[in-house]
């Protein structure tokens, strides 16, 4: 489930943090995690604490209702998420070799950019 949390100025969204509710089965145990994404603030509204307001409200809303929260961060914001208790986590990359590329001709295959840091927070 994708839930955007936005602040708007009139009809213009000026800050956003989206919540993705994720359900996992980890070694037979059912776990509920939240993935944060689409974290942004319009450049003309930066420095006003708008995104902090959204983040703090999300963390309070889901406190005790999830097994953890995680997100992917690019190099430009690595100092932002620790302010909310997030810590870097080890990142893993999984893949499956494709032996017969002719089987996937209708599709364009591209290597994903996995150069982002992963941050997580557990409650």
N, CA and C atoms as an extended XYZ file, in Angstrom:
369
Properties=species:S:1:pos:R:3:atomname:S:1:resname:S:1:resid:I:1 pbc="F F F"
N         0.845       -1.173        0.000 N   UNK     1
C         0.000        0.000        0.000 CA  UNK     1
C         0.897        1.246        0.000 C   UNK     1
N         0.593        2.189       -0.857 N   UNK     2
C         1.356        3.425       -1.018 CA  UNK     2
C         0.550        4.581       -0.430 C   UNK     2
N         1.122        5.258        0.578 N   UNK     3
C         0.418        6.347        1.251 CA  UNK     3
C         1.294        7.603        1.225 C   UNK     3
N         0.983        8.587        0.382 N   UNK     4
C         1.761        9.827        0.382 CA  UNK     4
C         1.352       10.720        1.559 C   UNK     4
N         2.335       11.291        2.213 N   UNK     5
C         2.115       12.281        3.276 CA  UNK     5
C         2.643       13.596        2.730 C   UNK     5
N         1.764       14.542        2.492 N   UNK     6
C         2.161       15.767        1.802 CA  UNK     6
C         1.801       17.012        2.596 C   UNK     6
N         2.571       18.061        2.339 N   UNK     7
C         2.220       19.407        2.768 CA  UNK     7
C         2.073       20.212        1.480 C   UNK     7
N         1.017       21.001        1.412 N   UNK     8
C         0.739       21.751        0.194 CA  UNK     8
C         0.593       23.232        0.501 C   UNK     8
N         0.929       24.033       -0.481 N   UNK     9
C         0.691       25.468       -0.448 CA  UNK     9
C        -0.357       25.701       -1.526 C   UNK     9
N        -1.604       25.850       -1.100 N   UNK    10
C        -2.701       25.886       -2.068 CA  UNK    10
C        -2.844       24.498       -2.661 C   UNK    10
N        -2.796       24.421       -3.978 N   UNK    11
C        -2.892       23.127       -4.642 CA  UNK    11
C        -1.525       22.577       -5.043 C   UNK    11
N        -0.470       23.214       -4.621 N   UNK    12
C         0.892       22.818       -4.984 CA  UNK    12
C         1.523       22.031       -3.842 C   UNK    12
N         1.912       20.792       -4.104 N   UNK    13
C         2.614       19.987       -3.104 CA  UNK    13
C         4.028       20.537       -2.972 C   UNK    13
N         4.421       20.878       -1.733 N   UNK    14
C         5.741       21.475       -1.516 CA  UNK    14
C         6.670       20.575       -0.711 C   UNK    14
N         6.121       19.560       -0.062 N   UNK    15
C         6.951       18.600        0.663 CA  UNK    15
C         6.205       17.278        0.744 C   UNK    15
N         6.948       16.175        0.659 N   UNK    16
C         6.325       14.855        0.621 CA  UNK    16
C         7.251       13.803        1.219 C   UNK    16
N         6.654       12.832        1.891 N   UNK    17
C         7.309       11.579        2.259 CA  UNK    17
C         6.246       10.515        2.050 C   UNK    17
N         6.548        9.527        1.229 N   UNK    18
C         5.583        8.468        0.967 CA  UNK    18
C         5.896        7.245        1.803 C   UNK    18
N         4.847        6.597        2.274 N   UNK    19
C         4.947        5.391        3.083 CA  UNK    19
C         4.475        4.217        2.236 C   UNK    19
N         5.305        3.187        2.160 N   UNK    20
C         4.925        1.944        1.492 CA  UNK    20
C         4.867        0.865        2.559 C   UNK    20
N         3.686        0.309        2.794 N   UNK    21
C         3.531       -0.745        3.789 CA  UNK    21
C         3.908       -2.064        3.126 C   UNK    21
N         4.874       -2.763        3.730 N   UNK    22
C         5.414       -3.991        3.150 CA  UNK    22
C         5.243       -5.139        4.147 C   UNK    22
N         4.774       -6.272        3.664 N   UNK    23
C         4.598       -7.463        4.490 CA  UNK    23
C         5.605       -8.515        4.033 C   UNK    23
N         6.373       -9.057        4.975 N   UNK    24
C         7.406      -10.038        4.669 CA  UNK    24
C         7.209      -11.299        5.495 C   UNK    24
N         7.677      -12.395        4.962 N   UNK    25
C         7.767      -13.647        5.697 CA  UNK    25
C         9.257      -13.919        5.833 C   UNK    25
N         9.785      -13.748        7.033 N   UNK    26
C        11.212      -13.919        7.272 CA  UNK    26
C        11.412      -15.159        8.136 C   UNK    26
N        11.919      -16.207        7.504 N   UNK    27
C        12.149      -17.489        8.192 CA  UNK    27
C        10.884      -17.964        8.897 C   UNK    27
N         9.746      -17.824        8.237 N   UNK    28
C         8.480      -18.285        8.788 CA  UNK    28
C         7.773      -17.298        9.692 C   UNK    28
N         8.414      -16.189       10.022 N   UNK    29
C         7.789      -15.167       10.882 CA  UNK    29
C         7.221      -14.043       10.017 C   UNK    29
N         5.983      -13.675       10.251 N   UNK    30
C         5.351      -12.569        9.529 CA  UNK    30
C         5.857      -11.247       10.102 C   UNK    30
N         6.366      -10.389        9.237 N   UNK    31
C         6.893       -9.085        9.640 CA  UNK    31
C         6.252       -7.992        8.800 C   UNK    31
N         5.992       -6.871        9.431 N   UNK    32
C         5.426       -5.706        8.757 CA  UNK    32
C         6.433       -4.571        8.824 C   UNK    32
N         6.856       -4.097        7.665 N   UNK    33
C         7.820       -3.014        7.572 CA  UNK    33
C         7.225       -1.855        6.792 C   UNK    33
N         7.806       -0.702        6.999 N   UNK    34
C         7.443        0.498        6.263 CA  UNK    34
C         8.669        0.928        5.463 C   UNK    34
N         8.494        1.139        4.161 N   UNK    35
C         9.555        1.712        3.340 CA  UNK    35
C         9.173        3.154        3.049 C   UNK    35
N        10.069        4.081        3.365 N   UNK    36
C         9.849        5.489        3.057 CA  UNK    36
C        10.446        5.797        1.695 C   UNK    36
N         9.771        6.623        0.937 N   UNK    37
C        10.263        7.001       -0.379 CA  UNK    37
C         9.701        8.337       -0.811 C   UNK    37
N        10.124        8.784       -1.978 N   UNK    38
C         9.696       10.060       -2.546 CA  UNK    38
C         9.805       11.174       -1.499 C   UNK    38
N        10.938       11.194       -0.807 N   UNK    39
C        11.197       12.224        0.202 CA  UNK    39
C        11.681       13.460       -0.544 C   UNK    39
N        10.904       14.536       -0.459 N   UNK    40
C        11.276       15.739       -1.205 CA  UNK    40
C        10.662       16.980       -0.593 C   UNK    40
N        11.327       18.093       -0.846 N   UNK    41
C        10.781       19.413       -0.543 CA  UNK    41
C        11.137       20.324       -1.709 C   UNK    41
N        10.178       21.071       -2.182 N   UNK    42
C        10.409       22.040       -3.249 CA  UNK    42
C        11.545       22.967       -2.814 C   UNK    42
N        12.486       23.236       -3.704 N   UNK    43
C        13.674       24.023       -3.342 CA  UNK    43
C        13.329       25.401       -2.777 C   UNK    43
N        12.215       25.981       -3.193 N   UNK    44
C        11.852       27.307       -2.667 CA  UNK    44
C        11.248       27.229       -1.257 C   UNK    44
N        11.042       26.015       -0.743 N   UNK    45
C        10.487       25.831        0.602 CA  UNK    45
C        11.487       25.154        1.551 C   UNK    45
N        12.702       24.900        1.064 N   UNK    46
C        13.719       24.244        1.899 CA  UNK    46
C        14.098       25.119        3.094 C   UNK    46
N        14.500       24.473        4.180 N   UNK    47
C        14.967       25.188        5.368 CA  UNK    47
C        13.847       25.644        6.288 C   UNK    47
N        12.620       25.252        6.011 N   UNK    48
C        11.488       25.676        6.835 CA  UNK    48
C        10.999       24.562        7.764 C   UNK    48
N        11.660       23.390        7.723 N   UNK    49
C        11.286       22.284        8.596 CA  UNK    49
C        10.073       21.498        8.133 C   UNK    49
N         9.651       21.680        6.893 N   UNK    50
C         8.454       21.000        6.403 CA  UNK    50
C         8.633       19.487        6.357 C   UNK    50
N         9.748       19.050        5.784 N   UNK    51
C         9.983       17.623        5.667 CA  UNK    51
C        10.209       16.994        7.039 C   UNK    51
N        10.880       17.702        7.919 N   UNK    52
C        11.066       17.216        9.295 CA  UNK    52
C         9.703       16.992        9.959 C   UNK    52
N         8.789       17.915        9.764 N   UNK    53
C         7.441       17.808       10.319 CA  UNK    53
C         6.764       16.522        9.837 C   UNK    53
N         6.850       16.257        8.528 N   UNK    54
C         6.239       15.048        7.977 CA  UNK    54
C         6.916       13.805        8.552 C   UNK    54
N         8.255       13.780        8.536 N   UNK    55
C         8.989       12.610        9.035 CA  UNK    55
C         8.629       12.323       10.493 C   UNK    55
N         8.618       13.338       11.325 N   UNK    56
C         8.314       13.135       12.747 CA  UNK    56
C         6.898       12.606       12.932 C   UNK    56
N         5.955       13.091       12.142 N   UNK    57
C         4.579       12.605       12.235 CA  UNK    57
C         4.450       11.150       11.777 C   UNK    57
N         5.145       10.795       10.721 N   UNK    58
C         5.128        9.409       10.254 CA  UNK    58
C         5.724        8.488       11.310 C   UNK    58
N         6.869        8.860       11.863 N   UNK    59
C         7.521        8.013       12.872 CA  UNK    59
C         6.627        7.835       14.096 C   UNK    59
N         5.922        8.883       14.480 N   UNK    60
C         5.013        8.786       15.620 CA  UNK    60
C         3.802        7.915       15.267 C   UNK    60
N         3.262        8.104       14.069 N   UNK    61
C         2.079        7.353       13.638 CA  UNK    61
C         2.326        5.845       13.611 C   UNK    61
N         3.511        5.433       13.153 N   UNK    62
C         3.788        4.010       12.988 CA  UNK    62
C         4.551        3.400       14.165 C   UNK    62
N         4.900        4.202       15.141 N   UNK    63
C         5.605        3.692       16.326 CA  UNK    63
C         4.743        2.617       16.990 C   UNK    63
N         5.318        1.437       17.180 N   UNK    64
C         4.592        0.338       17.799 CA  UNK    64
C         3.671       -0.415       16.860 C   UNK    64
N         3.529        0.053       15.614 N   UNK    65
C         2.647       -0.599       14.646 CA  UNK    65
C         3.398       -1.277       13.512 C   UNK    65
N         4.721       -1.355       13.624 N   UNK    66
C         5.529       -1.947       12.562 CA  UNK    66
C         6.779       -2.567       13.178 C   UNK    66
N         7.349       -3.500       12.451 N   UNK    67
C         8.582       -4.138       12.923 CA  UNK    67
C         9.813       -3.319       12.583 C   UNK    67
N         9.682       -2.345       11.712 N   UNK    68
C        10.808       -1.492       11.356 CA  UNK    68
C        10.477       -0.611       10.169 C   UNK    68
N        11.326        0.372        9.959 N   UNK    69
C        11.179        1.306        8.849 CA  UNK    69
C        12.513        1.383        8.133 C   UNK    69
N        12.480        1.365        6.803 N   UNK    70
C        13.717        1.486        6.046 CA  UNK    70
C        13.516        2.398        4.848 C   UNK    70
N        14.642        2.839        4.282 N   UNK    71
C        14.613        3.694        3.104 CA  UNK    71
C        15.934        3.585        2.380 C   UNK    71
N        15.957        4.048        1.164 N   UNK    72
C        17.167        4.114        0.361 CA  UNK    72
C        17.539        5.584        0.225 C   UNK    72
N        18.798        5.902        0.494 N   UNK    73
C        19.228        7.310        0.459 CA  UNK    73
C        20.363        7.483       -0.542 C   UNK    73
N        20.326        8.581       -1.279 N   UNK    74
C        21.445        8.862       -2.171 CA  UNK    74
C        22.509        9.661       -1.411 C   UNK    74
N        23.659        9.837       -2.033 N   UNK    75
C        24.811       10.460       -1.368 CA  UNK    75
C        24.566       11.883       -0.890 C   UNK    75
N        23.585       12.576       -1.441 N   UNK    76
C        23.373       13.983       -1.085 CA  UNK    76
C        22.639       14.160        0.243 C   UNK    76
N        22.072       13.094        0.790 N   UNK    77
C        21.258       13.223        2.005 CA  UNK    77
C        21.691       12.274        3.124 C   UNK    77
N        22.907       11.782        3.066 N   UNK    78
C        23.359       10.795        4.052 CA  UNK    78
C        23.376       11.338        5.475 C   UNK    78
N        23.469       12.647        5.644 N   UNK    79
C        23.476       13.223        6.995 CA  UNK    79
C        22.072       13.581        7.489 C   UNK    79
N        21.063       13.455        6.628 N   UNK    80
C        19.698       13.842        6.997 CA  UNK    80
C        19.000       12.782        7.854 C   UNK    80
N        19.028       11.548        7.435 N   UNK    81
C        18.238       10.509        8.091 CA  UNK    81
C        18.711       10.130        9.497 C   UNK    81
N        19.990       10.202        9.818 N   UNK    82
C        20.383        9.928       11.208 CA  UNK    82
C        19.731       10.885       12.214 C   UNK    82
N        19.293       12.061       11.785 N   UNK    83
C        18.602       12.999       12.677 CA  UNK    83
C        17.299       12.412       13.211 C   UNK    83
N        16.788       11.381       12.541 N   UNK    84
C        15.535       10.747       12.933 CA  UNK    84
C        15.755        9.357       13.525 C   UNK    84
N        17.001        9.026       13.812 N   UNK    85
C        17.302        7.735       14.422 CA  UNK    85
C        17.624        6.626       13.436 C   UNK    85
N        17.707        6.929       12.144 N   UNK    86
C        18.054        5.913       11.158 CA  UNK    86
C        19.560        5.675       11.169 C   UNK    86
N        19.950        4.442       10.933 N   UNK    87
C        21.361        4.070       10.860 CA  UNK    87
C        21.600        3.317        9.557 C   UNK    87
N        22.798        3.441        8.984 N   UNK    88
C        23.088        2.697        7.747 CA  UNK    88
C        22.996        1.191        7.993 C   UNK    88
N        22.493        0.482        7.012 N   UNK    89
C        22.377       -0.967        7.076 CA  UNK    89
C        23.110       -1.574        5.899 C   UNK    89
N        23.516       -2.814        6.051 N   UNK    90
C        24.213       -3.510        4.972 CA  UNK    90
C        23.253       -3.707        3.803 C   UNK    90
N        23.749       -3.495        2.618 N   UNK    91
C        22.946       -3.613        1.411 CA  UNK    91
C        23.344       -4.876        0.661 C   UNK    91
N        22.367       -5.610        0.161 N   UNK    92
C        22.607       -6.819       -0.608 CA  UNK    92
C        22.020       -6.656       -1.996 C   UNK    92
N        22.662       -7.275       -2.958 N   UNK    93
C        22.159       -7.246       -4.328 CA  UNK    93
C        21.930       -8.683       -4.763 C   UNK    93
N        20.735       -8.978       -5.244 N   UNK    94
C        20.386      -10.307       -5.700 CA  UNK    94
C        20.138      -10.264       -7.202 C   UNK    94
N        20.504      -11.338       -7.869 N   UNK    95
C        20.277      -11.411       -9.303 CA  UNK    95
C        20.123      -12.864       -9.708 C   UNK    95
N        19.612      -13.047      -10.910 N   UNK    96
C        19.475      -14.374      -11.466 CA  UNK    96
C        20.011      -14.332      -12.887 C   UNK    96
N        20.955      -15.205      -13.210 N   UNK    97
C        21.497      -15.197      -14.570 CA  UNK    97
C        20.424      -15.552      -15.602 C   UNK    97
N        20.513      -14.925      -16.748 N   UNK    98
C        19.590      -15.195      -17.850 CA  UNK    98
C        20.405      -15.864      -18.953 C   UNK    98
N        20.188      -17.162      -19.166 N   UNK    99
C        21.001      -17.921      -20.113 CA  UNK    99
C        20.567      -17.763      -21.562 C   UNK    99
N        19.313      -17.444      -21.781 N   UNK   100
C        18.814      -17.354      -23.142 CA  UNK   100
C        18.121      -16.009      -23.327 C   UNK   100
N        18.870      -15.002      -23.745 N   UNK   101
C        18.347      -13.648      -23.879 CA  UNK   101
C        17.227      -13.575      -24.926 C   UNK   101
N        17.181      -14.511      -25.860 N   UNK   102
C        16.122      -14.474      -26.884 CA  UNK   102
C        14.739      -14.691      -26.272 C   UNK   102
N        14.690      -15.278      -25.080 N   UNK   103
C        13.406      -15.485      -24.406 CA  UNK   103
C        12.794      -14.181      -23.903 C   UNK   103
N        13.578      -13.119      -23.811 N   UNK   104
C        13.087      -11.854      -23.256 CA  UNK   104
C        13.183      -10.714      -24.257 C   UNK   104
N        13.169      -11.013      -25.549 N   UNK   105
C        13.303       -9.974      -26.568 CA  UNK   105
C        12.320       -8.829      -26.436 C   UNK   105
N        11.066       -9.034      -26.036 N   UNK   106
C        10.159       -7.878      -25.960 CA  UNK   106
C        10.533       -6.885      -24.862 C   UNK   106
N        11.472       -7.216      -24.017 N   UNK   107
C        11.814       -6.375      -22.879 CA  UNK   107
C        13.204       -5.772      -23.044 C   UNK   107
N        13.371       -4.588      -22.509 N   UNK   108
C        14.687       -3.954      -22.484 CA  UNK   108
C        15.268       -4.200      -21.105 C   UNK   108
N        16.453       -4.764      -21.048 N   UNK   109
C        17.100       -5.042      -19.773 CA  UNK   109
C        18.121       -3.960      -19.473 C   UNK   109
N        18.057       -3.424      -18.281 N   UNK   110
C        19.009       -2.405      -17.858 CA  UNK   110
C        19.506       -2.740      -16.467 C   UNK   110
N        20.771       -2.465      -16.212 N   UNK   111
C        21.313       -2.643      -14.873 CA  UNK   111
C        20.788       -1.518      -13.986 C   UNK   111
N        20.284       -1.883      -12.839 N   UNK   112
C        19.755       -0.885      -11.907 CA  UNK   112
C        20.902       -0.201      -11.175 C   UNK   112
N        20.740        1.064      -10.881 N   UNK   113
C        21.713        1.811      -10.093 CA  UNK   113
C        21.479        1.495       -8.623 C   UNK   113
N        22.327        0.691       -8.047 N   UNK   114
C        22.186        0.297       -6.642 CA  UNK   114
C        23.256        0.986       -5.796 C   UNK   114
N        23.644        2.185       -6.191 N   UNK   115
C        24.717        2.892       -5.493 CA  UNK   115
C        24.197        3.715       -4.319 C   UNK   115
N        22.976        3.448       -3.894 N   UNK   116
C        22.398        4.208       -2.800 CA  UNK   116
C        22.686        3.521       -1.477 C   UNK   116
N        22.670        4.308       -0.424 N   UNK   117
C        22.796        3.774        0.932 CA  UNK   117
C        21.418        3.340        1.421 C   UNK   117
N        21.378        2.320        2.223 N   UNK   118
C        20.130        1.905        2.848 CA  UNK   118
C        20.180        2.303        4.313 C   UNK   118
N        19.117        2.929        4.777 N   UNK   119
C        19.004        3.296        6.182 CA  UNK   119
C        17.807        2.584        6.768 C   UNK   119
N        17.910        2.218        8.013 N   UNK   120
C        16.773        1.555        8.651 CA  UNK   120
C        16.614        2.034       10.077 C   UNK   120
N        15.432        1.856       10.601 N   UNK   121
C        15.123        2.210       11.978 CA  UNK   121
C        14.196        1.147       12.512 C   UNK   121
N        14.504        0.627       13.679 N   UNK   122
C        13.651       -0.389       14.304 CA  UNK   122
C        13.010        0.198       15.536 C   UNK   122
N        11.795       -0.223       15.778 N   UNK   123
C        11.074        0.206       16.966 CA  UNK   123
C        11.113       -0.891       17.994 C   UNK   123
